[in-house]
CSV table of C-alpha atoms and ligand atoms in Angstrom, one decimal:
chain,number,residue,atom,x,y,z
A,758,MET,CA,-67.1,27.6,-22.7
A,759,ASP,CA,-64.7,30.0,-21.0
A,760,ASP,CA,-65.6,28.6,-17.7
A,761,LEU,CA,-64.8,25.1,-18.9
A,762,LYS,CA,-61.5,26.2,-20.4
A,763,ASN,CA,-60.4,28.0,-17.2
A,764,LYS,CA,-61.5,25.0,-15.0
A,765,TYR,CA,-59.5,22.4,-16.9
A,766,LEU,CA,-56.4,24.5,-17.7
A,767,THR,CA,-56.0,25.4,-14.1
A,768,ALA,CA,-56.6,21.8,-12.9
A,769,ILE,CA,-54.1,20.5,-15.5
A,770,ALA,CA,-51.5,23.0,-14.4
A,771,ASP,CA,-52.0,22.0,-10.7
A,772,ALA,CA,-52.0,18.2,-11.4
A,773,ALA,CA,-49.5,16.5,-9.1
A,774,ASP,CA,-48.8,13.4,-11.1
A,775,GLU,CA,-49.7,11.3,-14.1
A,776,ASN,CA,-52.7,9.7,-12.4
A,777,ALA,CA,-54.3,13.0,-11.6
A,778,LEU,CA,-53.6,14.1,-15.2
A,779,GLU,CA,-55.3,11.0,-16.6
A,780,GLU,CA,-58.4,11.6,-14.5
A,781,LEU,CA,-58.6,15.1,-15.8
A,782,ARG,CA,-58.3,13.8,-19.4
A,783,VAL,CA,-61.2,11.4,-18.8
A,784,GLN,CA,-63.3,14.1,-17.1
A,785,ALA,CA,-62.7,16.6,-19.9
A,786,VAL,CA,-62.2,14.9,-23.2
A,787,GLY,CA,-62.9,11.3,-22.5
A,788,LYS,CA,-65.9,9.6,-24.1
A,789,LYS,CA,-68.2,10.8,-21.4
A,790,GLY,CA,-66.2,13.9,-20.6
A,791,GLU,CA,-67.7,17.4,-20.3
A,792,VAL,CA,-66.3,18.6,-23.6
A,793,SER,CA,-67.4,15.4,-25.4
A,794,LEU,CA,-70.9,15.7,-24.0
A,795,LYS,CA,-71.1,19.3,-25.2
A,796,MET,CA,-70.0,18.2,-28.7
A,797,ARG,CA,-72.9,15.7,-28.7
A,798,GLU,CA,-75.3,18.6,-28.2
A,799,LEU,CA,-74.1,20.1,-31.5
A,800,GLY,CA,-76.7,17.9,-33.3
A,801,LYS,CA,-79.5,19.6,-31.5
A,802,MET,CA,-78.4,23.1,-32.5
A,803,THR,CA,-79.5,25.2,-35.4
A,804,PRO,CA,-76.9,25.3,-38.3
A,805,GLU,CA,-76.0,28.9,-37.3
A,806,GLU,CA,-75.4,28.0,-33.7
A,807,ARG,CA,-73.4,25.0,-34.8
A,808,GLN,CA,-71.2,27.1,-37.0
A,809,VAL,CA,-70.1,29.1,-34.0
A,810,ALA,CA,-70.1,26.4,-31.3
A,811,GLY,CA,-68.5,23.6,-33.4
A,812,PRO,CA,-65.1,25.3,-34.1
A,813,ALA,CA,-65.0,26.7,-30.6
A,814,LEU,CA,-65.5,23.3,-29.0
A,815,ASN,CA,-62.9,21.7,-31.3
A,816,ALA,CA,-60.4,24.5,-30.4
A,817,LEU,CA,-61.2,23.9,-26.7
A,818,LYS,CA,-60.6,20.2,-27.1
A,819,ASP,CA,-57.3,20.8,-28.9
A,820,GLU,CA,-56.2,23.3,-26.2
A,821,ILE,CA,-57.0,20.9,-23.4
A,822,ASN,CA,-55.2,18.0,-25.2
A,823,SER,CA,-52.1,20.0,-25.8
A,824,ALA,CA,-52.1,21.3,-22.2
A,825,LEU,CA,-52.4,17.6,-21.1
A,826,ALA,CA,-49.5,16.6,-23.3
A,827,ALA,CA,-47.3,19.5,-22.1
A,828,LYS,CA,-48.0,18.8,-18.5
A,829,LYS,CA,-47.3,15.1,-19.0
A,830,ALA,CA,-43.9,15.9,-20.5
A,831,GLY,CA,-43.2,18.3,-17.6
A,832,LEU,CA,-44.1,15.7,-15.1
A,833,ALA,CA,-41.8,13.1,-16.8
A,834,ASP,CA,-38.9,15.6,-16.9
A,835,ALA,CA,-39.4,16.3,-13.2
A,836,ALA,CA,-39.5,12.5,-12.4
A,837,LEU,CA,-36.3,12.0,-14.4
A,838,ASP,CA,-34.6,14.9,-12.6
A,839,GLU,CA,-35.7,13.4,-9.2
A,840,ARG,CA,-34.3,10.0,-10.2
A,841,LEU,CA,-31.0,11.5,-11.4
A,842,ARG,CA,-30.8,13.4,-8.1
A,843,THR,CA,-31.4,10.4,-5.9
A,844,GLU,CA,-29.6,7.7,-7.9
A,845,CYS,CA,-26.5,9.7,-8.7
A,846,LEU,CA,-23.1,8.2,-7.7
A,847,ASP,CA,-21.2,10.5,-5.2
A,848,VAL,CA,-17.6,9.8,-6.1
A,849,THR,CA,-16.5,11.7,-3.0
A,850,LEU,CA,-18.0,9.0,-0.6
A,851,PRO,CA,-15.5,6.7,1.1
A,852,ALA,CA,-14.8,3.4,-0.6
A,853,ARG,CA,-16.7,0.3,0.4
A,854,THR,CA,-15.2,-1.9,2.9
A,855,GLU,CA,-15.2,-4.9,0.5
A,856,ARG,CA,-11.4,-5.2,-0.1
A,857,ARG,CA,-10.7,-4.1,-3.6
A,858,GLY,CA,-7.2,-2.9,-3.3
A,859,THR,CA,-5.1,-3.3,-0.2
A,860,ILE,CA,-2.3,-1.4,1.6
A,861,HIS,CA,1.1,-3.0,0.9
A,862,PRO,CA,2.9,-4.3,4.0
A,863,ILE,CA,5.7,-1.8,3.5
A,864,SER,CA,3.3,1.1,3.5
A,865,GLN,CA,1.5,-0.3,6.5
A,866,VAL,CA,4.7,-0.8,8.5
A,867,THR,CA,6.0,2.7,7.5
A,868,GLU,CA,2.7,4.1,8.9
A,869,GLU,CA,3.1,2.0,12.1
A,870,VAL,CA,6.7,3.1,12.6
A,871,THR,CA,5.7,6.7,12.0
A,872,ALA,CA,2.9,6.5,14.5
A,873,ILE,CA,5.2,5.1,17.2
A,874,PHE,CA,8.0,7.6,16.7
A,875,ALA,CA,5.5,10.5,16.4
A,876,ASP,CA,4.3,9.6,19.9
A,877,MET,CA,7.9,10.0,21.1
A,878,GLY,CA,8.2,13.4,19.5
A,879,PHE,CA,9.9,12.6,16.2
A,880,ALA,CA,8.8,14.5,13.1
A,881,VAL,CA,9.1,13.0,9.6
A,882,ALA,CA,11.9,14.2,7.3
A,883,GLU,CA,12.6,13.4,3.6
A,884,GLY,CA,15.4,13.4,1.2
A,885,PRO,CA,16.0,12.5,-2.5
A,886,GLN,CA,16.6,8.9,-3.6
A,887,LEU,CA,19.1,10.1,-6.2
A,888,GLU,CA,21.7,11.6,-4.0
A,889,SER,CA,25.1,13.3,-4.4
A,890,ASP,CA,27.9,11.2,-3.1
A,891,TRP,CA,28.8,14.0,-0.7
A,892,PHE,CA,25.5,13.6,1.2
A,893,ASN,CA,25.5,9.8,0.9
A,894,PHE,CA,29.2,9.3,1.9
A,895,ASP,CA,31.6,12.2,2.6
A,896,ALA,CA,29.3,14.1,4.9
A,897,LEU,CA,28.8,10.9,6.8
A,898,ASN,CA,32.5,10.5,7.4
A,899,ILE,CA,33.0,8.0,4.6
A,900,PRO,CA,35.8,9.4,2.5
A,901,GLY,CA,36.5,8.4,-1.1
A,902,HIS,CA,38.9,5.5,-0.3
A,903,HIS,CA,36.8,4.1,2.5
A,904,PRO,CA,35.9,0.4,2.1
A,905,ALA,CA,32.3,1.1,3.1
A,906,ARG,CA,31.8,2.6,-0.4
A,907,ALA,CA,32.6,-0.8,-1.9
A,908,GLU,CA,30.9,-2.8,0.8
A,909,MET,CA,27.6,-1.1,0.1
A,910,ASP,CA,27.4,-2.3,-3.5
A,911,THR,CA,26.5,1.2,-4.6
A,912,PHE,CA,24.6,2.0,-7.8
A,913,TYR,CA,26.3,4.9,-9.5
A,914,THR,CA,24.9,7.1,-12.3
A,915,HIS,CA,26.9,7.8,-15.4
A,916,ARG,CA,28.5,11.2,-16.1
A,917,ALA,CA,28.9,12.5,-19.6
A,918,GLU,CA,32.4,11.8,-20.9
A,919,GLY,CA,34.8,14.4,-19.7
A,920,ASP,CA,32.6,15.5,-16.8
A,921,GLU,CA,35.0,15.3,-13.9
A,922,ARG,CA,32.4,15.7,-11.1
A,923,PRO,CA,31.7,12.7,-8.9
A,924,PRO,CA,28.7,10.7,-10.1
A,925,HIS,CA,25.4,10.7,-8.2
A,926,VAL,CA,24.4,7.6,-6.4
A,927,LEU,CA,21.1,5.9,-5.6
A,928,ARG,CA,21.3,6.4,-1.9
A,929,THR,CA,22.5,3.3,-0.2
A,930,HIS,CA,20.9,4.3,3.1
A,931,THR,CA,18.6,7.0,4.6
A,932,SER,CA,21.5,8.5,6.6
A,933,PRO,CA,22.1,11.4,4.1
A,934,VAL,CA,18.7,12.7,5.4
A,935,GLN,CA,20.5,13.2,8.8
A,936,ILE,CA,22.7,15.7,7.1
A,937,ARG,CA,20.0,17.4,5.1
A,938,SER,CA,17.6,17.8,8.0
A,939,MET,CA,20.3,19.1,10.4
A,940,GLN,CA,21.4,21.6,7.7
A,941,ALA,CA,17.8,22.7,7.2
A,942,GLN,CA,16.8,22.8,10.9
A,943,GLY,CA,19.9,22.9,13.0
A,944,ALA,CA,19.8,21.6,16.6
A,945,PRO,CA,18.0,20.5,18.7
A,946,ILE,CA,16.3,18.2,16.3
A,947,ARG,CA,14.3,14.9,16.5
A,948,VAL,CA,13.3,13.3,13.2
A,949,ILE,CA,12.7,10.0,11.5
A,950,ALA,CA,13.2,9.6,7.7
A,951,PRO,CA,11.5,6.6,6.1
A,952,GLY,CA,12.2,5.8,2.4
A,953,ARG,CA,13.6,3.7,-0.3
A,954,VAL,CA,17.3,2.8,-0.5
A,955,TYR,CA,19.3,0.8,-3.1
A,956,ARG,CA,22.1,-1.7,-3.0
A,957,ALA,CA,23.2,-4.3,-5.6
A,958,ASP,CA,22.2,-7.4,-3.6
A,959,TYR,CA,19.6,-10.2,-4.2
A,960,ASP,CA,18.6,-13.2,-2.1
A,961,GLN,CA,15.8,-14.3,0.3
A,962,THR,CA,16.4,-11.3,2.6
A,963,HIS,CA,17.9,-8.8,0.2
A,964,THR,CA,16.5,-6.9,-2.8
A,965,PRO,CA,18.3,-4.2,-4.8
A,966,MET,CA,15.6,-1.7,-3.6
A,967,PHE,CA,14.5,-1.8,-0.1
A,968,HIS,CA,13.3,0.5,2.7
A,969,GLN,CA,14.9,2.0,5.8
A,970,VAL,CA,13.8,4.4,8.4
A,971,GLU,CA,16.4,6.7,9.8
A,972,GLY,CA,16.2,8.2,13.3
A,973,LEU,CA,18.0,11.2,14.6
A,974,ALA,CA,17.9,13.0,17.9
A,975,ILE,CA,20.3,15.8,18.7
A,976,ASP,CA,20.3,18.0,21.8
A,977,LYS,CA,22.6,19.1,24.6
A,978,ASP,CA,22.2,16.1,26.9
A,979,ILE,CA,21.5,13.0,24.8
A,980,SER,CA,23.3,9.8,25.6
A,981,MET,CA,23.5,6.2,24.6
A,982,ALA,CA,21.0,5.4,27.3
A,983,ASN,CA,18.4,7.5,25.5
A,984,LEU,CA,19.1,5.6,22.3
A,985,LYS,CA,18.6,2.2,24.1
A,986,TRP,CA,15.3,3.3,25.7
A,987,VAL,CA,13.9,4.7,22.5
A,988,LEU,CA,14.8,1.5,20.6
A,989,GLU,CA,13.3,-0.7,23.2
A,990,GLU,CA,10.1,1.3,23.4
A,991,PHE,CA,9.9,1.2,19.6
A,992,VAL,CA,10.4,-2.6,19.3
A,993,LYS,CA,7.9,-3.3,22.1
A,994,ALA,CA,5.3,-1.0,20.5
A,995,PHE,CA,5.9,-2.3,17.0
A,996,PHE,CA,5.7,-6.0,17.8
A,997,GLU,CA,2.8,-5.3,20.2
A,998,VAL,CA,4.4,-7.5,22.9
A,999,ASP,CA,6.4,-7.1,26.1
A,1000,ASP,CA,8.9,-9.9,25.6
A,1001,VAL,CA,10.8,-9.3,22.4
A,1002,GLU,CA,14.5,-10.0,23.0
A,1003,LEU,CA,17.0,-7.5,21.7
A,1004,ARG,CA,20.7,-8.0,21.3
A,1005,PHE,CA,22.9,-4.9,21.2
A,1006,ARG,CA,26.2,-5.8,19.5
A,1007,ALA,CA,29.2,-3.5,19.5
A,1008,SER,CA,29.8,-2.6,15.8
A,1009,HIS,CA,31.3,0.0,13.6
A,1010,PHE,CA,29.8,2.7,11.3
A,1011,PRO,CA,31.9,5.6,10.1
A,1012,PHE,CA,29.2,8.1,11.1
A,1013,THR,CA,28.6,6.9,14.6
A,1014,GLU,CA,30.9,6.5,17.6
A,1015,PRO,CA,30.3,4.3,19.5
A,1016,SER,CA,28.2,2.1,17.3
A,1017,ALA,CA,25.8,-0.7,18.0
A,1018,GLU,CA,23.9,-3.1,15.9
A,1019,VAL,CA,20.6,-4.5,17.2
A,1020,ASP,CA,19.3,-8.0,16.5
A,1021,ILE,CA,15.9,-9.5,17.3
A,1022,ARG,CA,15.6,-13.1,18.5
A,1023,CYS,CA,13.7,-15.2,16.0
A,1024,SER,CA,13.3,-18.6,14.5
A,1025,TRP,CA,13.1,-19.7,10.8
A,1026,GLU,CA,11.7,-23.1,11.5
A,1027,GLY,CA,9.5,-24.5,8.8
A,1028,GLY,CA,10.4,-21.7,6.4
A,1029,THR,CA,8.4,-19.1,8.4
A,1030,VAL,CA,10.0,-16.6,10.7
A,1031,LYS,CA,8.8,-16.1,14.3
A,1032,VAL,CA,9.8,-13.3,16.6
A,1033,GLY,CA,10.8,-13.8,20.3
A,1034,GLU,CA,11.7,-17.5,20.0
A,1035,GLY,CA,14.3,-19.7,18.5
A,1036,ASP,CA,18.1,-19.6,18.2
A,1037,ASP,CA,18.4,-17.2,15.3
A,1038,TRP,CA,19.0,-13.4,15.4
A,1039,LEU,CA,17.8,-11.1,12.6
A,1040,GLU,CA,19.8,-7.9,12.3
A,1041,VAL,CA,17.2,-5.2,12.1
A,1042,LEU,CA,19.1,-2.0,12.8
A,1043,GLY,CA,22.3,-0.1,13.1
A,1044,SER,CA,22.8,2.7,15.6
A,1045,GLY,CA,25.1,4.8,17.6
A,1046,MET,CA,26.1,8.3,18.8
A,1047,VAL,CA,26.4,10.7,15.9
A,1048,HIS,CA,30.1,11.2,15.0
A,1049,PRO,CA,31.4,14.7,15.7
A,1050,LYS,CA,32.6,15.0,12.1
A,1051,VAL,CA,29.0,14.3,10.9
A,1052,LEU,CA,27.7,17.2,13.1
A,1053,GLU,CA,30.4,19.4,11.7
A,1054,ALA,CA,29.5,18.5,8.1
A,1055,ALA,CA,25.9,19.7,9.0
A,1056,ASN,CA,27.2,22.9,10.6
A,1057,ILE,CA,26.4,21.8,14.2
A,1058,ASP,CA,28.9,22.4,16.9
A,1059,PRO,CA,29.9,19.0,18.4
A,1060,ASN,CA,31.1,20.7,21.6
A,1061,GLU,CA,27.7,22.0,22.3
A,1062,TYR,CA,25.5,19.2,20.8
A,1063,GLN,CA,25.5,15.5,20.5
A,1064,GLY,CA,22.9,12.8,19.9
A,1065,PHE,CA,22.1,9.4,18.5
A,1066,ALA,CA,21.1,8.0,15.1
A,1067,PHE,CA,19.8,4.7,13.9
A,1068,GLY,CA,18.7,3.1,10.7
A,1069,VAL,CA,16.0,0.3,10.7
A,1070,GLY,CA,15.3,-2.0,7.9
A,1071,ILE,CA,11.6,-1.5,7.3
A,1072,ASP,CA,11.3,-4.6,5.0
A,1073,ARG,CA,13.1,-6.7,7.7
A,1074,ILE,CA,10.7,-5.8,10.5
A,1075,ALA,CA,7.7,-6.2,8.2
A,1076,MET,CA,8.8,-9.8,7.5
A,1077,LEU,CA,9.3,-10.4,11.1
A,1078,LYS,CA,6.1,-9.0,12.3
A,1079,TYR,CA,3.8,-10.4,9.6
A,1080,GLY,CA,5.6,-13.8,9.1
A,1081,ILE,CA,6.6,-13.2,5.5
A,1082,PRO,CA,9.4,-15.5,4.6
A,1083,ASP,CA,10.8,-14.1,1.4
A,1084,LEU,CA,11.6,-10.4,0.8
A,1085,ARG,CA,11.7,-10.8,-3.0
A,1086,ALA,CA,7.9,-11.4,-3.1
A,1087,PHE,CA,7.3,-7.9,-1.7
A,1088,PHE,CA,8.1,-6.4,-5.0
A,1089,ASP,CA,6.8,-9.0,-7.5
A,1090,SER,CA,3.3,-7.3,-7.6
A,1091,ASP,CA,1.6,-10.8,-7.5
A,1092,LEU,CA,-2.0,-10.0,-6.9
A,1093,ARG,CA,-2.5,-13.2,-4.8
A,1094,TRP,CA,0.4,-12.2,-2.6
A,1095,LEU,CA,-0.9,-8.6,-2.3
A,1096,ARG,CA,-4.4,-9.8,-1.4
A,1097,HIS,CA,-3.1,-12.2,1.2
A,1098,TYR,CA,-0.6,-9.9,2.9
A,1099,GLY,CA,-2.3,-6.5,2.2
A,1100,PHE,CA,-4.1,-4.4,4.8
A,1101,SER,CA,-7.4,-2.7,4.7
A,1102,ALA,CA,-7.2,0.8,3.3
A,1103,LEU,CA,-9.6,2.1,6.0
A,1104,ASP,CA,-7.6,0.9,9.0
A,1105,VAL,CA,-5.1,3.6,9.6
A,1106,PRO,CA,-2.5,2.6,12.2
A,1107,THR,CA,-2.6,4.6,15.4
A,1108,LEU,CA,-1.2,4.0,18.9
A,1109,HIS,CA,-4.6,4.4,20.5
A,1110,GLY,CA,-6.7,2.6,17.9
A,1111,GLY,CA,-4.2,-0.2,17.3
A,1112,LEU,CA,-1.3,-0.5,14.9
A,1113,SER,CA,-2.4,-3.6,12.9
A,1114,TRP,CA,-5.5,-5.8,12.4
B,2553,LIG,N1,23.1,3.7,7.6
B,2553,LIG,C1,23.3,2.4,8.3
B,2553,LIG,C2,23.1,1.3,7.3
B,2553,LIG,O1,22.5,1.5,6.3
B,2553,LIG,C3,22.5,2.3,9.5
B,2553,LIG,C4,22.8,3.3,10.6
B,2553,LIG,C5,22.1,4.5,10.6
B,2553,LIG,C6,23.7,3.0,11.5
B,2553,LIG,C7,22.3,5.4,11.6
B,2553,LIG,C8,24.0,3.9,12.5
B,2553,LIG,C9,23.3,5.1,12.5
B,2553,LIG,O2,23.4,0.2,7.6
C-alpha cells in the first residue's frame, strides 16, 4: 500500500498538465484503477484482514483524490498566471499607427521651423506669455507714448485700485524673448523663440491669440546680408521648394534699424491659398538689424556687437504651406477639421527624414 501511495503521489506531483492528471486519476481511482481493484479484493478477505485493509484503502483513496484536486488547482493557477503574463497590455508600448489623435498644424509647423533653424545653429529660447510692459515695449525701444502700443491692440491686465505700477500685458509679440535671452546669455547668441502672442484682432487671417517665432543672431560681424541669406534658406526649406518668391519691403520697427518686412507671393483664387503663384503677397515676417538701444537694454555693448532679428507668423506660414484658408478654424477645436488637417503623431519633422508628410 505504501508503494502505491508513493507511486501516485510522486506521479501527481510531477504531472505536467490536466490531461496527465486525468490519466493518473483513471489509473489510480478510476473504476478499473489500481486502488479500486484492491478495494474489490476486500470481499475475499477475512473480517480481521478487512478491518485493517478497508480503512487503509479508503484513506489512500482520499489522499490520492485530494492530491489530484490540489494539483489541479495548482495547474489552473499556473495557466492563469501564464495567460496574465502573455495577454497583459504594456502601456509603455508606442501607440498604434491608426490615427486616433493628430498633431495640430501649429505644433507641426513649430517643429518644422525648429528643425530648420536648429540646422543653422539656432537654439530654442522661451519667455512668459504674461509679460511686463518693460520687456514687451520699453526694452524694445517702444516708449510709453509710442503709437506702436496702440497699434498693437494690446490686452492689458488690471491692477488693483491705487496700484501705480504699469499693468502687465499679454505679450503682443515674441520680441521680449530677445531681451530675456540676451540678458541671460549675453553675446554672441543665436536663438529662436516660438510661442503664443496676443492682439485684439479677429478676421479671416487674424485671431486674438496667434503664434510667432522670433529669431535673433548677435555677434561681432553680422550684417543684413546674413539676415537675407538665413531667411531665404528658411523659406526654401520650409516650403520644400526652390522657387518661392520673397519680397523684402523697407519698413519700420522701433526695435530694428534698418527694418524690412518680408512677403511671400501667393494667390487666393477659389478661396484657397497657393504659394509661389498669383498676384497677392502675404506678409509673413518682420525683420531688421537689432537697434543699438535694444542691445543696451539687454546689457550688450552696441559698439562691439550687432546682429539681426526677425519675427515670423507661424499661423500664417502654416496656412500658406498647407492651404488652409481661414485662420479662425485653427482654434475652433472642430474634430473634423483636426482630423483633416492634423499630422501623424509618429512622424517627427526632421531635415533628413522630411519635414512633412
Ligand atoms: N515683433 C514684430 C511684430 O510682431 C516682428 C519683428 C521681430 C520685427 C523682430 C523685426 C524684428 O510684428
